[in-house]
Tab-separated table of C-alpha atoms in Angstrom:
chain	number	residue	atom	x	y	z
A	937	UNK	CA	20.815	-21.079	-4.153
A	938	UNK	CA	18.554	-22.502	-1.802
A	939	UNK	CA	15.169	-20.596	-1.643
A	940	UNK	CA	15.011	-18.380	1.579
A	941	UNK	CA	18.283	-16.470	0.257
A	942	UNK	CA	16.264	-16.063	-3.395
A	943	UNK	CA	13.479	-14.238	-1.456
A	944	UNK	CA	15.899	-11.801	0.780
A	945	UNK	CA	17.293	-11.082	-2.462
A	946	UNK	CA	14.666	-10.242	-4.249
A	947	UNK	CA	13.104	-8.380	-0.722
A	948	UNK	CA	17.035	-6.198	-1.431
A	949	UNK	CA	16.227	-5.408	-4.588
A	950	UNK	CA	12.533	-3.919	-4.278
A	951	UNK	CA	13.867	-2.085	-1.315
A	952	UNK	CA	16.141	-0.431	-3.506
A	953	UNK	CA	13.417	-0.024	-5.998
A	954	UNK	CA	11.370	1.922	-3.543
A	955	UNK	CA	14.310	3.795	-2.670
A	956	UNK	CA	14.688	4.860	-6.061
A	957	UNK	CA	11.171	5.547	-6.278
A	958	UNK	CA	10.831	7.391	-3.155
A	959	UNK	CA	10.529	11.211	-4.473
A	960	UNK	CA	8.129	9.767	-7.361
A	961	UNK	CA	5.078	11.541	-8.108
A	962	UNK	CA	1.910	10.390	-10.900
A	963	UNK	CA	2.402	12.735	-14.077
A	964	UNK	CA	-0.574	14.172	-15.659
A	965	UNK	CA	-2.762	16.869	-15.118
A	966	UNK	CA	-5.919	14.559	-14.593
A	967	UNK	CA	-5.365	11.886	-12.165
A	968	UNK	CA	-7.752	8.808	-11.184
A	969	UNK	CA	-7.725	7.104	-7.995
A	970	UNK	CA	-9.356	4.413	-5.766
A	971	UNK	CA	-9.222	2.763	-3.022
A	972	UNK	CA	-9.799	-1.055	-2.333
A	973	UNK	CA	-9.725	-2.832	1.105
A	974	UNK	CA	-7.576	-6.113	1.074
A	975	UNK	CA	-7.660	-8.739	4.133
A	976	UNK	CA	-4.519	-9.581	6.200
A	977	UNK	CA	-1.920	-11.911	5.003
A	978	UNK	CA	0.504	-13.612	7.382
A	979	UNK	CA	3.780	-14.853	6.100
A	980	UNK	CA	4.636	-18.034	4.635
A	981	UNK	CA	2.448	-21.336	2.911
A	982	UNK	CA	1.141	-23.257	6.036
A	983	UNK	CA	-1.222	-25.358	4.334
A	984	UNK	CA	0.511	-28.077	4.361
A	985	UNK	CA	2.040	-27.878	8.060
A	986	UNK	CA	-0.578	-29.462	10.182
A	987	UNK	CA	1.323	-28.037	13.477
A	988	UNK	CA	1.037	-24.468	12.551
A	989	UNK	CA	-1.213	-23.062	14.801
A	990	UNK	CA	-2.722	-19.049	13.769
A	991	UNK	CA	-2.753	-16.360	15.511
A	992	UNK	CA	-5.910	-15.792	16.282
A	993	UNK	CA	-9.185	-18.206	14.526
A	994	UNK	CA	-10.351	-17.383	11.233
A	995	UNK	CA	-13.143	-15.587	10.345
A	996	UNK	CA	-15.201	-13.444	7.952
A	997	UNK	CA	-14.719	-9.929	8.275
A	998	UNK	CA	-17.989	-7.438	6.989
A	999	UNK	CA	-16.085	-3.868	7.227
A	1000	UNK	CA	-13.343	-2.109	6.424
A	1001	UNK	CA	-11.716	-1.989	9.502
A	1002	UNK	CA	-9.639	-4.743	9.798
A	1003	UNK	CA	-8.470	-4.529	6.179
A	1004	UNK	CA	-5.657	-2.795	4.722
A	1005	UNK	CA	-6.542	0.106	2.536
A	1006	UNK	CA	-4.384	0.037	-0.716
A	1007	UNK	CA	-4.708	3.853	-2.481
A	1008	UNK	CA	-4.160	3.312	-6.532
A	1009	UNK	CA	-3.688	6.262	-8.634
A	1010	UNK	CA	-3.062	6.418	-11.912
A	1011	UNK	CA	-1.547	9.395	-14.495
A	1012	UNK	CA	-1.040	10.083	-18.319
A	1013	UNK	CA	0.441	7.258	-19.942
A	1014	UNK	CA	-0.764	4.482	-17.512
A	1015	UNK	CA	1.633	5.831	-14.809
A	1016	UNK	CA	0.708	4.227	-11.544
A	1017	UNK	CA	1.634	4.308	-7.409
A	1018	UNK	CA	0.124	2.097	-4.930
A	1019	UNK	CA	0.230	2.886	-1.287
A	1020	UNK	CA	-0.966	1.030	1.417
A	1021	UNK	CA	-2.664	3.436	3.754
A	1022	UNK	CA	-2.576	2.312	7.581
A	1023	UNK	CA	-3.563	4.520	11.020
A	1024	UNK	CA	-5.348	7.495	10.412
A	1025	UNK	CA	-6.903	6.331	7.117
A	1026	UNK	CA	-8.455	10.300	6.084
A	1027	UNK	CA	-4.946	12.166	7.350
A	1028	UNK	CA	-2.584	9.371	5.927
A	1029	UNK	CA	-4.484	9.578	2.693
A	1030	UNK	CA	-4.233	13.040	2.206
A	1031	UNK	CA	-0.546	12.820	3.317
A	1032	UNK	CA	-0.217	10.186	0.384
A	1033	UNK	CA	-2.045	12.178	-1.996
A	1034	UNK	CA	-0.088	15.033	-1.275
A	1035	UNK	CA	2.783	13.548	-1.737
A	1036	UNK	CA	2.007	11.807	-5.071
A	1037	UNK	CA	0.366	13.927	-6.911
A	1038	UNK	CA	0.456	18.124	-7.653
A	1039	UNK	CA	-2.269	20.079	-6.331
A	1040	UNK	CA	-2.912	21.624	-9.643
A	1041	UNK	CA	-4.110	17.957	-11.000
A	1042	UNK	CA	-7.779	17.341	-10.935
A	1043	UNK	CA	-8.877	13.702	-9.256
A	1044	UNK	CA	-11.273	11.245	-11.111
A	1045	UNK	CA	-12.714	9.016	-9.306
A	1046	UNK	CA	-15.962	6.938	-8.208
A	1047	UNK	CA	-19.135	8.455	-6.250
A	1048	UNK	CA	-18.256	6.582	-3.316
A	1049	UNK	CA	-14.509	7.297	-3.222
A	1050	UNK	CA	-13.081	8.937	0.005
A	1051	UNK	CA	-10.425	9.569	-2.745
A	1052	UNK	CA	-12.524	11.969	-3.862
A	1053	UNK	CA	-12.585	13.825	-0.086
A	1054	UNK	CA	-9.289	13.690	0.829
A	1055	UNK	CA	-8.416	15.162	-2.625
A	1056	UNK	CA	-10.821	17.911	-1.690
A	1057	UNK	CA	-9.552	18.553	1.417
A	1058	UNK	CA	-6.469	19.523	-0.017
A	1059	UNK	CA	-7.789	21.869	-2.225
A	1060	UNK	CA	-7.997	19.873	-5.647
A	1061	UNK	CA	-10.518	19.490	-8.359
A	1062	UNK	CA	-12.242	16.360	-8.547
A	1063	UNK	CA	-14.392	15.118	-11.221
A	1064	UNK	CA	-16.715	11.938	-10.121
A	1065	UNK	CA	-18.198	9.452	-11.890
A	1066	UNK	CA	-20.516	6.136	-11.415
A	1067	UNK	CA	-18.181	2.851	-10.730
A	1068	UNK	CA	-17.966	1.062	-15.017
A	1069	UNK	CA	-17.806	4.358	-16.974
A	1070	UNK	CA	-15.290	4.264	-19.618
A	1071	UNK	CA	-13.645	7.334	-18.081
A	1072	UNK	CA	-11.957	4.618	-14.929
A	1073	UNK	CA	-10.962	2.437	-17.446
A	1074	UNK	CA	-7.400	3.158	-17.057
A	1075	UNK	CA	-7.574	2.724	-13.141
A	1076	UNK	CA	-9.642	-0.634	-14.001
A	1077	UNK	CA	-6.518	-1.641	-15.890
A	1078	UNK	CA	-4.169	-1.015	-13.471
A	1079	UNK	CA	-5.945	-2.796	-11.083
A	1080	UNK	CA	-5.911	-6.381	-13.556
A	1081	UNK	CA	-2.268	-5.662	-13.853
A	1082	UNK	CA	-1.710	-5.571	-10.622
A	1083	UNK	CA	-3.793	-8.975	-9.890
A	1084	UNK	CA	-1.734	-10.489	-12.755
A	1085	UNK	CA	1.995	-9.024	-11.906
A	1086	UNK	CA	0.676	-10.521	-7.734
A	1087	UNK	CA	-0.669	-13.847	-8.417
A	1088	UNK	CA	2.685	-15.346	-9.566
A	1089	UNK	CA	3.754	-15.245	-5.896
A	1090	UNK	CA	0.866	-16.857	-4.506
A	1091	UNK	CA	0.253	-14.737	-1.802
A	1092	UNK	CA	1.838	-12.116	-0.156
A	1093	UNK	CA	2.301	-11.360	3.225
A	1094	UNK	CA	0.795	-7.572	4.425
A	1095	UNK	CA	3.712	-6.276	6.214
A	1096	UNK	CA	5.743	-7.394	2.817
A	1097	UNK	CA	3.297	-6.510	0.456
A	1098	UNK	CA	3.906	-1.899	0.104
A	1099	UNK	CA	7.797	-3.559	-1.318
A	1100	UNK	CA	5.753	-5.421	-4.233
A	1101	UNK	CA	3.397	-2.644	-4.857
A	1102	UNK	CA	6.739	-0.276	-5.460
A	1103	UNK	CA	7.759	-3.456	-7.548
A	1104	UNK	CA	4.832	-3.187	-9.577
A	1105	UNK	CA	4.599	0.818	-10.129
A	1106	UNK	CA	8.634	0.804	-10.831
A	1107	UNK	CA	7.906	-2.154	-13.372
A	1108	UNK	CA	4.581	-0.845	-15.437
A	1109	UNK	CA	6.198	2.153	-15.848
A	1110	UNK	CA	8.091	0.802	-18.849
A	1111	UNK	CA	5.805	0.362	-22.055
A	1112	UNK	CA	6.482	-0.208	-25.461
A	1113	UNK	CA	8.433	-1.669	-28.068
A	1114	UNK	CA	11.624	-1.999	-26.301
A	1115	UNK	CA	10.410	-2.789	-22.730
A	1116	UNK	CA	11.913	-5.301	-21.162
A	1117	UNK	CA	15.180	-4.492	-22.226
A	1118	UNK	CA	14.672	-0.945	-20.657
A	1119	UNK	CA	14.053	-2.948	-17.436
A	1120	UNK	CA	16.114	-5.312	-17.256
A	1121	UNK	CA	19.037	-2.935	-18.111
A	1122	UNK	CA	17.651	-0.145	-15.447
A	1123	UNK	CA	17.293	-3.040	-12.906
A	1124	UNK	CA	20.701	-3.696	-13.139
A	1125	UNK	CA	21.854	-0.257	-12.683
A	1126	UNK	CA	19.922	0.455	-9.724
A	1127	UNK	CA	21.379	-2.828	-8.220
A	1128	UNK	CA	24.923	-2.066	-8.965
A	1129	UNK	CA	24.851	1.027	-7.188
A	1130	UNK	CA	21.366	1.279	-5.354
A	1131	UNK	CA	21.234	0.599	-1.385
A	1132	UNK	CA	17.951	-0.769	0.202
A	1133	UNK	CA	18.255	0.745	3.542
A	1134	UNK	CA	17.523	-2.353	5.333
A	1135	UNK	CA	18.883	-5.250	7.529
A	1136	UNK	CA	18.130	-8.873	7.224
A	1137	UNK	CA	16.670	-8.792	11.399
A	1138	UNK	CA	15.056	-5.636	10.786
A	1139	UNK	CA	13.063	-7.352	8.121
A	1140	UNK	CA	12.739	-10.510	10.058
A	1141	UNK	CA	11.489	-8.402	12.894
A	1142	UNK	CA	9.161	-5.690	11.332
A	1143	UNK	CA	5.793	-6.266	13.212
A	1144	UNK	CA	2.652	-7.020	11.678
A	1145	UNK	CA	-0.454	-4.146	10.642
A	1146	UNK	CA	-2.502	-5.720	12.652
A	1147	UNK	CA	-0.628	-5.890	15.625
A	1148	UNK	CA	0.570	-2.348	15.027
A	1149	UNK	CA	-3.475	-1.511	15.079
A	1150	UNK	CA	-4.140	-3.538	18.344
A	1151	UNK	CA	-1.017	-2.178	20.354
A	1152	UNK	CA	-2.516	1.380	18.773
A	1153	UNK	CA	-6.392	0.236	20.716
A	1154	UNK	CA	-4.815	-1.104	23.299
A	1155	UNK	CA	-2.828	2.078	24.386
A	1156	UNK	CA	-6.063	4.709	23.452
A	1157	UNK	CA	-7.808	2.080	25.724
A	1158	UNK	CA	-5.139	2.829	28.387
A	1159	UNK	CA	-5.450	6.349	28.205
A	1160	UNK	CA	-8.766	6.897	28.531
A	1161	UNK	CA	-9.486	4.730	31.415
A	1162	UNK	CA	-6.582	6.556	33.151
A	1163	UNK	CA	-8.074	9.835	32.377
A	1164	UNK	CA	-11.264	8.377	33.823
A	1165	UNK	CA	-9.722	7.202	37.088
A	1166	UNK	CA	-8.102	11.124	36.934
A	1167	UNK	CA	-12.044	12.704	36.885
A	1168	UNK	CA	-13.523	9.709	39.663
A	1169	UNK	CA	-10.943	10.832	41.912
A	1170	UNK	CA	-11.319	14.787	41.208
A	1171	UNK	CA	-15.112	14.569	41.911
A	1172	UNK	CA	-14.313	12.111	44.849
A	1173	UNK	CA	-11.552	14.762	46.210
């Protein structure tokens, strides 16, 4: 099996995972979360292609804003989801938080967090504390895990990357004696019958964050010079 065919199936099966995992929600009645801001990944090793040229030059980035926001929460028994949050970062965060967690749970998180906002925007307790109390350890563990469980592939590409977070929530969510053989024999059952809604040139074709983000300027950009042009030539008339 040559390599490229390994990697679409494997891409099959976490689609499938996340299809499983769609309607999944953190259990618990106290809930941590963070967020942490991770830098954009193209696809593929090119460090050893001297004719691959990038897309744009690289450079150091200081902010936030050209990063993609991953949203980590975490629930009774180590229970995790990680979302990457993209566009409106305070609406699509609330959306997610919605959407993962019950509004009767109360949020834990750091001083800082915009966790923390979004969580009372919607009308939920939250409980803050100062980033290396013992209270985050849990979310601190996740977050190792997560390093560990991604490091194995040796980088990730961003518009690939919300299929291994699923990967990783579906796959810690098995603990104790017993395991792996819990996961390797759901695995198998979601395979056999589980459908990953995809298509191999859909995959191949899905665009970029980043150029999602530009197109995103680029059209606000559009818009407001037209409605400028619209006033000039009101006053003007």
């Amino acid at each position: 099996m040559s390599l490229k065919t390994a990697w679409y199936m494997r891409v099959r099966v976490c689609g499938c995972i996340r299809r499983e995992g769609a309607a999944r929600r953190v259990a618990g009645e106290v809930v941590q979360g963070d967020e942490a801001f991770i830098p954009e990944s193209a696809s593929g090793n090119h460090s050893r292609n001297p004719s691959y040229e990038p897309r744009r030059p690289p450079r150091r980035r200081g902010g936030a804003s050209g990063r993609e926001c991953l949203l980590t929460l975490v629930g009774a028994g180590g229970t995790s989801d990680l979302r990457l949050v993209r566009g409106d970062r305070r609406g699509e965060a609330m959306r997610q938080l919605g959407s993962a967690v019950p509004l009767s749970a109360r949020i834990e998180c750091e001083m800082q967090s915009s966790v923390g906002s979004a969580a009372a925007a919607l009308g939920m307790e939250v409980a803050r504390s100062y980033s290396g109390e013992r209270r985050l350890n849990p979310l601190n563990a996740v977050h190792g895990a997560m390093k560990g469980f991604l490091a194995r592939f040796r980088g990730l590409s961003s518009r690939r990357a919300q299929l291994y977070l699923d990967w990783f929530s579906w796959h810690s969510g098995f603990r104790g004696p017993g395991a792996a053989r819990e996961r390797l024999s759901a695995l198998i059952a979601l395979v056999a019958v589980g459908r990953w809604g995809g298509s191999r040139s859909r995959l191949f074709g899905e665009p970029y964050p980043v150029d999602e983000r530009e197109a995103a300027k680029a059209e606000a950009a559009a818009c407001s010079r037209g409605r400028g042009g619209a006033r000039k030539s009101t006053r003007t008339g």
